[in-house]
Coordinates of C-alpha atoms in Angstrom, one line a residue:
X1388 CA 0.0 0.0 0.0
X1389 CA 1.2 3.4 -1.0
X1390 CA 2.7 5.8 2.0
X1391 CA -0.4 8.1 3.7
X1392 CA 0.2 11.4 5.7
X1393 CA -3.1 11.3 7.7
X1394 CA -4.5 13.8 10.3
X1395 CA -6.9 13.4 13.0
X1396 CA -8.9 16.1 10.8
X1397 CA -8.9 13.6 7.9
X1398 CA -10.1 10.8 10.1
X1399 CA -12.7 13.3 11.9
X1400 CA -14.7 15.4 9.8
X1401 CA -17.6 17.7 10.5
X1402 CA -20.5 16.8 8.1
X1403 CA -24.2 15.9 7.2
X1404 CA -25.5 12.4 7.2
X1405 CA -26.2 9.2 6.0
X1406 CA -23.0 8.5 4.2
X1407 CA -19.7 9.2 4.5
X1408 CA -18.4 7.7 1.4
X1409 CA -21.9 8.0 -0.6
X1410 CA -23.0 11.7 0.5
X1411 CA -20.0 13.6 2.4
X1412 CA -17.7 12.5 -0.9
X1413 CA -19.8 13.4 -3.7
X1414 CA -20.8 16.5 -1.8
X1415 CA -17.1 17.5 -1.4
X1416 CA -16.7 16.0 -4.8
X1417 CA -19.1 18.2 -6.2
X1418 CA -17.6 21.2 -4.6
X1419 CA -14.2 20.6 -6.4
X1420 CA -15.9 20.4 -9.5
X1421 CA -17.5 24.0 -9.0
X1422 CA -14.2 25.3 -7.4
X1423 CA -12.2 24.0 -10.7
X1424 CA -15.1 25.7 -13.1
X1425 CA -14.4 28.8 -11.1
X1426 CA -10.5 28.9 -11.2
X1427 CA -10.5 28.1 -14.8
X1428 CA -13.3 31.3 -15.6
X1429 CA -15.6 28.4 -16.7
X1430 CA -18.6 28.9 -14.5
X1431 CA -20.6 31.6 -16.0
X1432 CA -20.0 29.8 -19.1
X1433 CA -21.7 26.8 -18.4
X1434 CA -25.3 26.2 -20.0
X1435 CA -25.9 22.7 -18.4
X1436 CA -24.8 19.8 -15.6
X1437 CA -24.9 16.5 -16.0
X1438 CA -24.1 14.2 -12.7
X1439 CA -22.8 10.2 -13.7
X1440 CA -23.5 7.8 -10.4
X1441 CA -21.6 4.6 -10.6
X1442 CA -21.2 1.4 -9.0
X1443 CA -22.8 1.5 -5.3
X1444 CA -23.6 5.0 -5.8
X1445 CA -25.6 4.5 -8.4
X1446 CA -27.0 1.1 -6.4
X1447 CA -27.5 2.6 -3.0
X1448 CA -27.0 6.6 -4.0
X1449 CA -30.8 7.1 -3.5
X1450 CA -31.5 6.1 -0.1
X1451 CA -27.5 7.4 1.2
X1452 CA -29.1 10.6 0.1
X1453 CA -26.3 11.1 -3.1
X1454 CA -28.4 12.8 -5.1
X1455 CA -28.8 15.4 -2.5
X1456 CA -25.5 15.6 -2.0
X1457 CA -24.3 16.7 -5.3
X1458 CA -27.1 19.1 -5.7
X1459 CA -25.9 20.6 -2.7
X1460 CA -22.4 21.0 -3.1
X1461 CA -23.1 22.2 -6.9
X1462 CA -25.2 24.8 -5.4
X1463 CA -22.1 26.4 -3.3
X1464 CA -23.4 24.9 0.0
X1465 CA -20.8 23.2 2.6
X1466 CA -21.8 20.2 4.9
X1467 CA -20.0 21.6 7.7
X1468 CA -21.9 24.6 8.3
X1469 CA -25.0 24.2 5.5
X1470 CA -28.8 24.1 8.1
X1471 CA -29.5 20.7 8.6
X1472 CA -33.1 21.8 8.5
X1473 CA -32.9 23.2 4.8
X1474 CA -31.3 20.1 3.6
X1475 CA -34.5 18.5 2.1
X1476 CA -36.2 22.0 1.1
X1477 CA -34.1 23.0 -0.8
X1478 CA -33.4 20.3 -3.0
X1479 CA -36.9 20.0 -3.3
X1480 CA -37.1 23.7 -4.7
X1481 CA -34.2 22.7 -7.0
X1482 CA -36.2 19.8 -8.2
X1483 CA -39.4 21.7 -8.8
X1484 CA -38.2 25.0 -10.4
X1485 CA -35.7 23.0 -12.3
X1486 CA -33.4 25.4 -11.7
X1487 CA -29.4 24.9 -10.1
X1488 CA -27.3 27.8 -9.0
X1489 CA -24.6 26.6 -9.5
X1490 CA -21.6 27.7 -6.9
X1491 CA -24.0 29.5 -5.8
X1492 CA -24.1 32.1 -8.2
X1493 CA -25.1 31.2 -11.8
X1494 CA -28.4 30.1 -12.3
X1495 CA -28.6 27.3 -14.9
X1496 CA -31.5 24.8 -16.0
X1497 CA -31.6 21.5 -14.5
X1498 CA -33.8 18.9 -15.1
X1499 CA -33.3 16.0 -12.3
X1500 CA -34.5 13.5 -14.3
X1501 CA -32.8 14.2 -17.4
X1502 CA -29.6 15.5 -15.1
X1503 CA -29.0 12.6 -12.7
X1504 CA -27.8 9.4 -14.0
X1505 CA -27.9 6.5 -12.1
X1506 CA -25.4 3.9 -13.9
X1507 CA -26.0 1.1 -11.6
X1508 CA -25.0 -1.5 -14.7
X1509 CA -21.9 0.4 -14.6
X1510 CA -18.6 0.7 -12.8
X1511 CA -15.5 2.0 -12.8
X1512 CA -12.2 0.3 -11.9
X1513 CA -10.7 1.8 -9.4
X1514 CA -13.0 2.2 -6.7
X1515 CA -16.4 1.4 -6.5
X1516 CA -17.5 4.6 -5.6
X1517 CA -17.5 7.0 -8.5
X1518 CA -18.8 10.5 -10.2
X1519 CA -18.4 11.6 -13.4
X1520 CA -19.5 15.4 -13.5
X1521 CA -20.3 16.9 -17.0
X1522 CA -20.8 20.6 -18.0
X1523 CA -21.9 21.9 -21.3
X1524 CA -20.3 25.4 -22.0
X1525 CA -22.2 28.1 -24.4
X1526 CA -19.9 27.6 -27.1
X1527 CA -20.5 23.8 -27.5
X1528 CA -17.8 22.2 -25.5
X1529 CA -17.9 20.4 -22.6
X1530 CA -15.9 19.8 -19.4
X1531 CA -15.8 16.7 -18.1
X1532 CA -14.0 15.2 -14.3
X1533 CA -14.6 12.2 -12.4
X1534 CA -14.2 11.4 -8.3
X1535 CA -13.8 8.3 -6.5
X1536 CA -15.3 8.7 -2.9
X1537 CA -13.2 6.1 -1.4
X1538 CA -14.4 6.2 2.6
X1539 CA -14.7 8.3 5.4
X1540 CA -15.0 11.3 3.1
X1541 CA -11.8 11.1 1.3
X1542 CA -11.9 12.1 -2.4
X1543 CA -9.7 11.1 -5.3
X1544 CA -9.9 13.0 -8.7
X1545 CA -9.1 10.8 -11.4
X1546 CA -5.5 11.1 -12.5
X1547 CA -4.6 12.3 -9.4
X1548 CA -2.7 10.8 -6.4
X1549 CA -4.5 11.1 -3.0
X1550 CA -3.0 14.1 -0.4
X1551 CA 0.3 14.7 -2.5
X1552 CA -0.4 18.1 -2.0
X1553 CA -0.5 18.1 2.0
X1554 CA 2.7 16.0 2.4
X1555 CA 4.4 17.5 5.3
X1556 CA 7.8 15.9 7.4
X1557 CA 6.1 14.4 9.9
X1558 CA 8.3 13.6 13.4
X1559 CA 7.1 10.5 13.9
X1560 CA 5.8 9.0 10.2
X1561 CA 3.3 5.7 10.7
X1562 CA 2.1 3.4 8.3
X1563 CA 1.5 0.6 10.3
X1564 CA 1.2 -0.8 14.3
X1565 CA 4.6 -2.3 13.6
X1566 CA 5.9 1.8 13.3
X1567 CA 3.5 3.2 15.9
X1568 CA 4.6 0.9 18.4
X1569 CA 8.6 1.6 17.8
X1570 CA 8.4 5.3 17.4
X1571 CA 6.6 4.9 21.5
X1572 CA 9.0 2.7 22.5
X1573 CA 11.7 4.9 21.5
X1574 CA 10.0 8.0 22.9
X1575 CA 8.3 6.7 25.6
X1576 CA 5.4 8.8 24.2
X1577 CA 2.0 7.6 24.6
X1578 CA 0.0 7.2 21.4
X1579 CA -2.1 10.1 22.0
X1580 CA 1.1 12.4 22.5
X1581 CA 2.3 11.3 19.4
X1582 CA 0.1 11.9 17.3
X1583 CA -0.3 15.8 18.8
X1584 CA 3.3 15.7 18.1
X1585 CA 2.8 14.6 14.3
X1586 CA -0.2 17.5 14.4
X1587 CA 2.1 20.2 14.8
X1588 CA 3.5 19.4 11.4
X1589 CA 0.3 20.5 9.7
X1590 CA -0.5 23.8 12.4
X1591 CA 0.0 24.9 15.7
X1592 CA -0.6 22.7 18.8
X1593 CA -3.5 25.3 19.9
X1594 CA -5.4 24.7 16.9
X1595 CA -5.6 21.1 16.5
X1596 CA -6.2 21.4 20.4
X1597 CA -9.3 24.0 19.6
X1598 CA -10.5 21.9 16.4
X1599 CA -10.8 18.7 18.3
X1600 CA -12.7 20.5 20.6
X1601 CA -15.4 21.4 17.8
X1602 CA -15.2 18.0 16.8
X1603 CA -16.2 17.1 20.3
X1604 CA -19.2 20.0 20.3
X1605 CA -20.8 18.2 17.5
X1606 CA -20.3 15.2 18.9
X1607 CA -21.6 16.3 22.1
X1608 CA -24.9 18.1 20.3
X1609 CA -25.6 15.2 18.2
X1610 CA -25.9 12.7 21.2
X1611 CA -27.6 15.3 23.0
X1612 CA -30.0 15.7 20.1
X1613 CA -30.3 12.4 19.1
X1614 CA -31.9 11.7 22.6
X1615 CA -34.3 14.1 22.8
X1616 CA -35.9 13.9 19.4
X1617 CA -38.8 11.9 18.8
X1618 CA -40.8 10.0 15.3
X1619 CA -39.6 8.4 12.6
X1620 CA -36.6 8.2 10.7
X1621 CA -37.2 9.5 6.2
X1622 CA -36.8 6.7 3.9
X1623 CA -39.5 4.9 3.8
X1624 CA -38.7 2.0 5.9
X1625 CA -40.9 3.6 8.7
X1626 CA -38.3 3.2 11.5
X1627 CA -39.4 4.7 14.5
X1628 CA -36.3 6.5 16.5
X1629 CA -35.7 4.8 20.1
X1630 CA -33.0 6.9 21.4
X1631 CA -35.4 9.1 22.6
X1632 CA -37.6 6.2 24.3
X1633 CA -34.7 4.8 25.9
X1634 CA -33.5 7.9 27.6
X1635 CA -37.2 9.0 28.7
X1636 CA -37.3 5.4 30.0
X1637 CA -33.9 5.8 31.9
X1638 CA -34.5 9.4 32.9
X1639 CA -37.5 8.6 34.2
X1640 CA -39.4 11.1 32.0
X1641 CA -37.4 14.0 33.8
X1642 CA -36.5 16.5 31.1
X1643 CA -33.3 18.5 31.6
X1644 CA -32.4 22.1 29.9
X1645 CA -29.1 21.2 28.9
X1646 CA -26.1 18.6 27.8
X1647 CA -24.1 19.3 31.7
X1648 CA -27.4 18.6 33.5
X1649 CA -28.6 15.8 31.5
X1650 CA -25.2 14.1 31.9
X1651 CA -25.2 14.9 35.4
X1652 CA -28.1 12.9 36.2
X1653 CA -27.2 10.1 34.2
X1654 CA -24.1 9.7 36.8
X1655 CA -26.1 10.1 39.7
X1656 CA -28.4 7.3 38.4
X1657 CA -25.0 5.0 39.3
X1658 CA -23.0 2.6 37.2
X1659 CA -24.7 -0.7 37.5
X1660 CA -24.4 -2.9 34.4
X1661 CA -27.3 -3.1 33.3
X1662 CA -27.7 0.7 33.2
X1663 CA -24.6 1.3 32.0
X1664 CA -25.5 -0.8 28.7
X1665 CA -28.4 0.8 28.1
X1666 CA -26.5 4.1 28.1
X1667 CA -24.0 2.8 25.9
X1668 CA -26.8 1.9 23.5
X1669 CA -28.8 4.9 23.7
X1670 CA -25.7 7.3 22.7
X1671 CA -25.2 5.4 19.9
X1672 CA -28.8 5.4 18.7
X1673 CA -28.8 9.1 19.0
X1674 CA -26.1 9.8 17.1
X1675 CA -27.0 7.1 13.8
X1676 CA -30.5 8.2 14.0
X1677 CA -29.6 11.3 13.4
X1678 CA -27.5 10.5 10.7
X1679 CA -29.4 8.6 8.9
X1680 CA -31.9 11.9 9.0
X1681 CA -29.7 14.2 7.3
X1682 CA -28.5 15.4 10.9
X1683 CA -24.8 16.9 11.4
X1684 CA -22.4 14.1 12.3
X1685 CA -18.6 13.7 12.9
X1686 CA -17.7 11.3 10.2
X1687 CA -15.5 8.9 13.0
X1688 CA -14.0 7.3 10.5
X1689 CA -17.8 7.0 8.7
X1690 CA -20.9 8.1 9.0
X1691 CA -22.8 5.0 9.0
X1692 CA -20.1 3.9 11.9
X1693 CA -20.6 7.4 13.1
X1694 CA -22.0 6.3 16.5
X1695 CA -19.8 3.9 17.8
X1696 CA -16.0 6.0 19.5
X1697 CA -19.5 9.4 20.4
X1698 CA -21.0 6.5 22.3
X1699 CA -17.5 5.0 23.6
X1700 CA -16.6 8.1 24.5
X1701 CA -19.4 9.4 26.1
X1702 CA -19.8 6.2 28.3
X1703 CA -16.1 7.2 29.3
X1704 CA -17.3 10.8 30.4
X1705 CA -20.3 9.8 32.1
X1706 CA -18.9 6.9 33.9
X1707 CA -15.3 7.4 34.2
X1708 CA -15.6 11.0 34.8
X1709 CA -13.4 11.6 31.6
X1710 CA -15.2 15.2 31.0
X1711 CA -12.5 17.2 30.7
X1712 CA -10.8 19.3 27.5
X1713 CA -7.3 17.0 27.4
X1714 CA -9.0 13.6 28.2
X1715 CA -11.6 14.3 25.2
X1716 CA -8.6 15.7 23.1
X1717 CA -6.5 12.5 23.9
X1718 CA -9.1 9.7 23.2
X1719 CA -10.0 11.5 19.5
X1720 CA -6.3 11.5 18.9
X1721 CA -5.4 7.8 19.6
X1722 CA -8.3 6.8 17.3
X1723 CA -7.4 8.5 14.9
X1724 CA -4.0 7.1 14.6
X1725 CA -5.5 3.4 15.3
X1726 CA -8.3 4.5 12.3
X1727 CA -5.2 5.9 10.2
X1728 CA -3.4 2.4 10.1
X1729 CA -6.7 0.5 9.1
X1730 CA -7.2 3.1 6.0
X1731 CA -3.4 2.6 4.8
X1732 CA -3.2 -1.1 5.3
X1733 CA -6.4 -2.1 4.3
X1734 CA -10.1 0.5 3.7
X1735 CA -12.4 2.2 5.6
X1736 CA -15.1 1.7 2.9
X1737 CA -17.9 -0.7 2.9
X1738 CA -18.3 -0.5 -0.9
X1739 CA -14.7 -1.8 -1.1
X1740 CA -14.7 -4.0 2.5
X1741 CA -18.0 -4.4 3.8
X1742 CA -19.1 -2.9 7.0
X1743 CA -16.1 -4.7 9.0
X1744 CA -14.6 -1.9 7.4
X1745 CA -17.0 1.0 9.1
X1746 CA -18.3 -0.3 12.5
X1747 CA -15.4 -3.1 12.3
X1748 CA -12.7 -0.4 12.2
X1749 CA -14.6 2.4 13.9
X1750 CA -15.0 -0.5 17.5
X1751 CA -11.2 -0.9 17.1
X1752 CA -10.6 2.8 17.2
X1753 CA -12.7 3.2 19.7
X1754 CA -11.4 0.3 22.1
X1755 CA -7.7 1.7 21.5
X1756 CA -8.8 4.9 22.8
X1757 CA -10.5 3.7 25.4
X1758 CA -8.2 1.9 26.8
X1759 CA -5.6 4.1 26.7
X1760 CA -7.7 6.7 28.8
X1761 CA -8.1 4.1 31.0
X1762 CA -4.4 3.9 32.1
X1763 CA -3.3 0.7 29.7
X1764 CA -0.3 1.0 27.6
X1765 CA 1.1 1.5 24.2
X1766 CA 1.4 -2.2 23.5
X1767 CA -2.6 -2.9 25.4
X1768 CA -4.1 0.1 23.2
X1769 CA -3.0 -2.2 19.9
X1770 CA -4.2 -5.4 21.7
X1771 CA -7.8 -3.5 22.2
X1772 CA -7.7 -2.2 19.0
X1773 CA -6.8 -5.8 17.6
X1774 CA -9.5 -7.7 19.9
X1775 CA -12.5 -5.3 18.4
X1776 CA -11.5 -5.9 14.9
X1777 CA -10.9 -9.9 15.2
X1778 CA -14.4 -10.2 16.0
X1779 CA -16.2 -8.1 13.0
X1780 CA -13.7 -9.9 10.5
X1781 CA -16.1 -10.7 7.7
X1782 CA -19.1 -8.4 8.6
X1783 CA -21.1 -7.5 5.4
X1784 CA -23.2 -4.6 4.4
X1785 CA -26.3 -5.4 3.3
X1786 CA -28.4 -1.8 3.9
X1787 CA -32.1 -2.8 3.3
X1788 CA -33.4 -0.4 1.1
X1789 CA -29.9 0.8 0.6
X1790 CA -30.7 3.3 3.6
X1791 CA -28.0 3.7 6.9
X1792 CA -30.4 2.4 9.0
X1793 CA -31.1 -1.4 9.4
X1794 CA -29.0 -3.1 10.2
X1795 CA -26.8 -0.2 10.4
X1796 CA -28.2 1.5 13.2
X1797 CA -28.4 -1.1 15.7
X1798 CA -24.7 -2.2 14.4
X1799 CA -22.8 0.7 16.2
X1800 CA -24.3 -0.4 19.6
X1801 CA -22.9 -3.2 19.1
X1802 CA -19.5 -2.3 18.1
X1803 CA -19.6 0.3 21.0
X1804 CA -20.2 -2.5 23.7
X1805 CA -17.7 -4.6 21.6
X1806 CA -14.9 -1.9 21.4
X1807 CA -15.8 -1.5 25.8
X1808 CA -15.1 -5.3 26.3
X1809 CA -11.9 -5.3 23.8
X1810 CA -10.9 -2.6 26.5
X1811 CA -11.2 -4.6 28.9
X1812 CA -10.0 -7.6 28.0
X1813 CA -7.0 -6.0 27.2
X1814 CA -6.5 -3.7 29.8
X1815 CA -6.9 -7.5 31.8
X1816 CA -3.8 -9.4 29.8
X1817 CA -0.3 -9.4 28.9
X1818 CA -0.3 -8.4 25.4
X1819 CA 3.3 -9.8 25.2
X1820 CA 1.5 -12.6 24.9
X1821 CA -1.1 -12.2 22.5
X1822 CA -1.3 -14.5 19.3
X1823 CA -2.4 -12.2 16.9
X1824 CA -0.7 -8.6 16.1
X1825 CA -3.0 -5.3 15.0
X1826 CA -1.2 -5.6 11.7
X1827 CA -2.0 -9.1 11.4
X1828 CA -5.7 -8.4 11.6
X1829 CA -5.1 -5.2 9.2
X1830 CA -3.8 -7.3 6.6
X1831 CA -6.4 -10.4 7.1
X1832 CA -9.4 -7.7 7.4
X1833 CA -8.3 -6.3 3.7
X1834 CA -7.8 -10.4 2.5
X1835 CA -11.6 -10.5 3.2
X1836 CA -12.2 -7.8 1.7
X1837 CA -10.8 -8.5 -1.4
X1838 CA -12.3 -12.1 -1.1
X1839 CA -15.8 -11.0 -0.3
X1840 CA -18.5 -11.2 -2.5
X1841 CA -19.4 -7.9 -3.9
X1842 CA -22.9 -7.7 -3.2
X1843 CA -22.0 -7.8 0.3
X1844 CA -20.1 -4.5 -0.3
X1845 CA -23.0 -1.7 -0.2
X1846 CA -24.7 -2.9 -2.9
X1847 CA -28.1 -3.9 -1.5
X1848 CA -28.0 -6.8 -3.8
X1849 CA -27.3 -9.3 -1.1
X1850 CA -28.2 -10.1 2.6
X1851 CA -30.6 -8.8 4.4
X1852 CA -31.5 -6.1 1.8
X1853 CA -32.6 -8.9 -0.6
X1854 CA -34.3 -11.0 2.1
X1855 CA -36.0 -8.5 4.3
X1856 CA -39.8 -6.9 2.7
X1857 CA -39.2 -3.3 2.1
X1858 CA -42.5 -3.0 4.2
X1859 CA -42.0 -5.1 7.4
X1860 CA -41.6 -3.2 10.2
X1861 CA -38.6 -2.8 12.1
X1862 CA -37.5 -5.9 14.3

């Protein structure tokens, strides 16, 4: 695998929901493709858009909202700080006065119909994942560029090499456990002070400091949100959101004004284990029940596995008492570097791995972190991350309906409690004496990926999307 300079801020991204790879892409996508039109005096010349899906996003790209992405990001808008709330509107005005403005300032026809191709017969080979946009200029030719949105929001223009431009000299380079775990040996740096140390290649320590924090705020609002908002999730499927059920339940039906308050009273309620699991559940409900309504999100390292390291880490804050600026900063930073060593050794994209490569990858992050916050070492955080991982090997994405929400949802509870147990168990052993190495896993997570049938791969052609009605209700 080629050499990756990844930050936390690549790993982490602020965004809108369902998909990482099959709305954050081809909305960032989209965006470059306007931005290019700009530079090159282009965009008031252009009569007409056309928007070519591929592969899975052409399978699954209505119900991970892909059409809506591209709109969006044609139209000038940005997922990190575009209203949630005007999402659906305004494509909806887009679609009826088939009209596009496109970077937000020239007004162009647009037809959806006629506009938006979905080639699901077709695909291209490098990544599953692919967008071809088209523009037709006034003097009859046409410009023509085509994405690959490979996971976790990363974007790769055709022709050209992924992050060349952002290469930096990095203190303490990593591709791999094997690296990670010599460069902290040599050091004596913990993983999380590491990878701050690597950070300060790219900007100053404050900033990443200060942009983890707003990581954490959306995190923070999202669980927060995600509890306290009731009905059904769009799509069709009629899935009724139980995040907010589960925390009246647990709460008693006590409402609380605010995120310090509500947390509050979910310590004072104790730590017993039942409650605690239900907590651990609930968090991550929230958060993939918002996604999967076009809610804001912290892509961690997906949006479909968005809820699994919020709802790790917020059971660490509630019941270790881990509210605090530098133990938040510290647990995003480890998982990123544990989620930075999956994506260059192997993918974090289901369309290429399956979903052991979203909620799979996303527990081991999670469980790294975890336990480092929890006093284990260097060589204990890899164990963790290596014990979540060995037990989603093989774990296939079958959205039904080709929407992030069953079995998605209930999947990031369940690599949340998985990641909490990996902790454990590692925090609990010698890893000097464990069998199997994180980079062994790595590398047998990306031979099953590679062996896997591709309608396991976020096609909706296989599993439960082919063998679930589209109108049973929700198990």
């Amino acid at each position: 695998m080629k050499k990756e300079q990844i930050s936390v801020f690549d790993m982490f991204k602020i965004g809108i929901g369902p998909s990482s790879s099959h709305t954050l892409g081809p909305w960032r996508a989209a965006q470059q493709f306007t931005h290019q039109l700009i530079e090159k005096d282009l965009l008031m010349r252009t009569e007409t858009v056309k928007i070519l899906l591929y592969g899975s996003l052409a399978k699954t790209g209505i119900g991970h909202g892909t059409d809506v992405a591209v709109l969006l990001g044609l139209s000038g808008d940005d997922p990190v700080t575009f209203a949630v709330d005007e999402v659906v509107p305004k494509v909806t005005r887009i679609k009826q006065q088939q009209r596009l403005v496109l970077g937000g300032s020239h007004e162009i026809p647009f037809q959806y119909a006629q506009d938006v191709l979905f080639l699901s017969g077709e695909s291209l080979p490098f990544h599953p994942n692919a967008v071809t946009f088209q523009a037709l200029l006034i003097d009859g030719t046409a410009v023509s560029e085509t994405y690959y949105s490979i996971g976790g929001g990363f974007v790769v223009q055709e022709g050209e090499g992924e992050g060349t431009e952002r290469e930096v000299d990095l203190p303490f380079p990593v591709q791999n456990a094997h690296d990670l775990l010599a460069w902290c040996m040599r050091t004596g740096l913990k993983i999380s002070e590491l990878v701050l140390e690597n950070e300060q290649a790219w900007r100053s320590e404050e900033d990443t400091r200060q942009g983890i924090l707003r990581l954490f705020g959306t995190i923070r609002d999202c669980i927060y949100r995600g509890c306290h908002t009731a009905g059904s999730l769009p799509g069709g499927l009629q899935v009724e959101r139980r995040a907010h059920k589960l925390n009246k339940r647990l709460m008693l039906g006590r409402p609380y004004a605010d995120y310090e308050s509500w947390i509050g009273a979910i310590r004072a309620g104790g730590n017993g284990f039942q409650y605690t699991l239900d907590w651990v559940s609930c968090f991550a409900l929230a958060v993939n029940e918002e996604n999967a309504s076009f809610g804001r999100v912290v892509t961690a390292p997906t949006n479909g596995a968005a809820g699994v390291i919020p709802a790790v880490l917020q059971y660490f804050i509630t019941f270790h008492d881990g509210l605090s600026d530098d133990q938040i900063i510290r647990f995003i930073a480890t998982a990123s570097e544990i989620g930075s060593i999956f994506k260059k050794g192997a993918t974090i994209s289901a369309a290429m791995g399956g979903c052991q490569a979203e909620i799979g990858v996303s527990s081991a992050m999670a469980a790294g972190a975890l336990t480092e916050r929890l006093g284990g070492s260097q060589r204990q955080v890899l164990m963790a991350a290596e014990i979540a991982m060995e037990h989603h090997l093989g774990l296939t994405c079958d959205p039904i309906g080709g929407l992030v929400q069953i079995p998605c949802i209930e999947r990031n509870t369940m690599g949340a409690i998985k990641a909490i147990t990996a902790a454990q168990l590692a925090l609990q052993s010698n890893p000097d004496k464990a069998k199997v190495s994180l980079d062994a896993v790595v590398r047998t997570m990306w031979e099953t990926a590679q062996d896997m049938n591709v309608k396991y791969k976020e096609t909706a052609d296989g599993g439960l999307a082919v063998n679930i009605p589209l109108g049973l209700p929700e198990c």
